[in-house]
Tab-separated table of C-alpha atoms in Angstrom:
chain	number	residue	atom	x	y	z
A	1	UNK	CA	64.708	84.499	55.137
A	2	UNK	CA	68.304	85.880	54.156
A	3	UNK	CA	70.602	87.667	56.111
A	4	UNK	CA	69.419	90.659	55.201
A	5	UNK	CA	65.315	90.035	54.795
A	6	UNK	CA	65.006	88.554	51.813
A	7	UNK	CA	63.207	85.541	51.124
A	8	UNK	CA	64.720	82.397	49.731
A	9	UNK	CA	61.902	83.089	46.214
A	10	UNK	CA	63.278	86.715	45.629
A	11	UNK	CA	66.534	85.557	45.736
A	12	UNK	CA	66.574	82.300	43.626
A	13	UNK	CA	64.287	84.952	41.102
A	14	UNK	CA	66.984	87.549	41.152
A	15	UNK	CA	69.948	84.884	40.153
A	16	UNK	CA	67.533	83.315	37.447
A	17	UNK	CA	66.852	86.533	36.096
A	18	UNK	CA	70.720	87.676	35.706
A	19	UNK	CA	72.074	91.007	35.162
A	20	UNK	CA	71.747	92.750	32.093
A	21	UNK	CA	74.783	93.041	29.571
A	22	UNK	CA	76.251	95.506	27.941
A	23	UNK	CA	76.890	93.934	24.424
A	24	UNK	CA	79.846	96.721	24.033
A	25	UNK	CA	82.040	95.430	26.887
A	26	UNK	CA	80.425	91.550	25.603
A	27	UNK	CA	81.964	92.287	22.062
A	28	UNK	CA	85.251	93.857	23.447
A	29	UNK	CA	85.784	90.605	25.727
A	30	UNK	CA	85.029	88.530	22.852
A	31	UNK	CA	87.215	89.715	19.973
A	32	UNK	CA	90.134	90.109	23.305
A	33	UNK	CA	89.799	86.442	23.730
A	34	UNK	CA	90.149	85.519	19.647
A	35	UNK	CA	93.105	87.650	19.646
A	36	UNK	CA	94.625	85.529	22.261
A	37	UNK	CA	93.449	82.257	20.964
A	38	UNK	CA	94.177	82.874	17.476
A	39	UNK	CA	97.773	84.322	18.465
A	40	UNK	CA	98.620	80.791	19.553
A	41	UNK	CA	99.247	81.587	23.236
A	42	UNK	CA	97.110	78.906	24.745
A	43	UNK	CA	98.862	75.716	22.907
A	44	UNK	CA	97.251	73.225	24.988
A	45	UNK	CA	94.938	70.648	23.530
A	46	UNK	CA	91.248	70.015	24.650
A	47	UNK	CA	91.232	67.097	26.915
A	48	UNK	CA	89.161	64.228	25.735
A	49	UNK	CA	86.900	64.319	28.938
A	50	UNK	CA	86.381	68.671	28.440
A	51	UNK	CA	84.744	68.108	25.057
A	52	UNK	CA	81.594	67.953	24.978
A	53	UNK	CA	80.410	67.702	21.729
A	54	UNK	CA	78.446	64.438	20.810
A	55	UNK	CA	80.895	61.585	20.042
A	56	UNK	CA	79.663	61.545	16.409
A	57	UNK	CA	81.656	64.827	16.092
A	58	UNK	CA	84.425	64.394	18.078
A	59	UNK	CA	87.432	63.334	15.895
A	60	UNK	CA	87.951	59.430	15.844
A	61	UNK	CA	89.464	57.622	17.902
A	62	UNK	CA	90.156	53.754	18.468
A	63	UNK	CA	87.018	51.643	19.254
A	64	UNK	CA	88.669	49.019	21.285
A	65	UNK	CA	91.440	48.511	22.744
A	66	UNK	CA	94.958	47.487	20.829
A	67	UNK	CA	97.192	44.481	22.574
């Protein structure tokens, strides 16, 4: 049991479940972020080890290393 009654099922059920959104505030969050990103304020490029794409479309790189 929680801290307040509830058992361990209701409450794993609850976070699977989620909370409903509202696709208004979704879409204003959305096109606020594009602004940003396409206003060039975040100039930082993805890390190699953040992108998670599969490696057949990640852009190439060397296959071994140079000496």
């Amino acid at each position: 049991m929680g801290e307040n009654g509830t058992s361990l099922d209701a409450l794993l059920a609850l976070a699977v479940r989620g909370v409903p959104v509202d696709p208004e505030a979704e879409g204003r969050a959305v096109a606020a972020y594009r602004a940003v990103r396409e206003g060039g304020a975040h100039g930082a490029r993805t890390r190699r080890r953040d992108d998670w794409r599969p490696r057949e479309q990640r852009r190439p790189g060397r296959e071994f290393k140079e000496s």
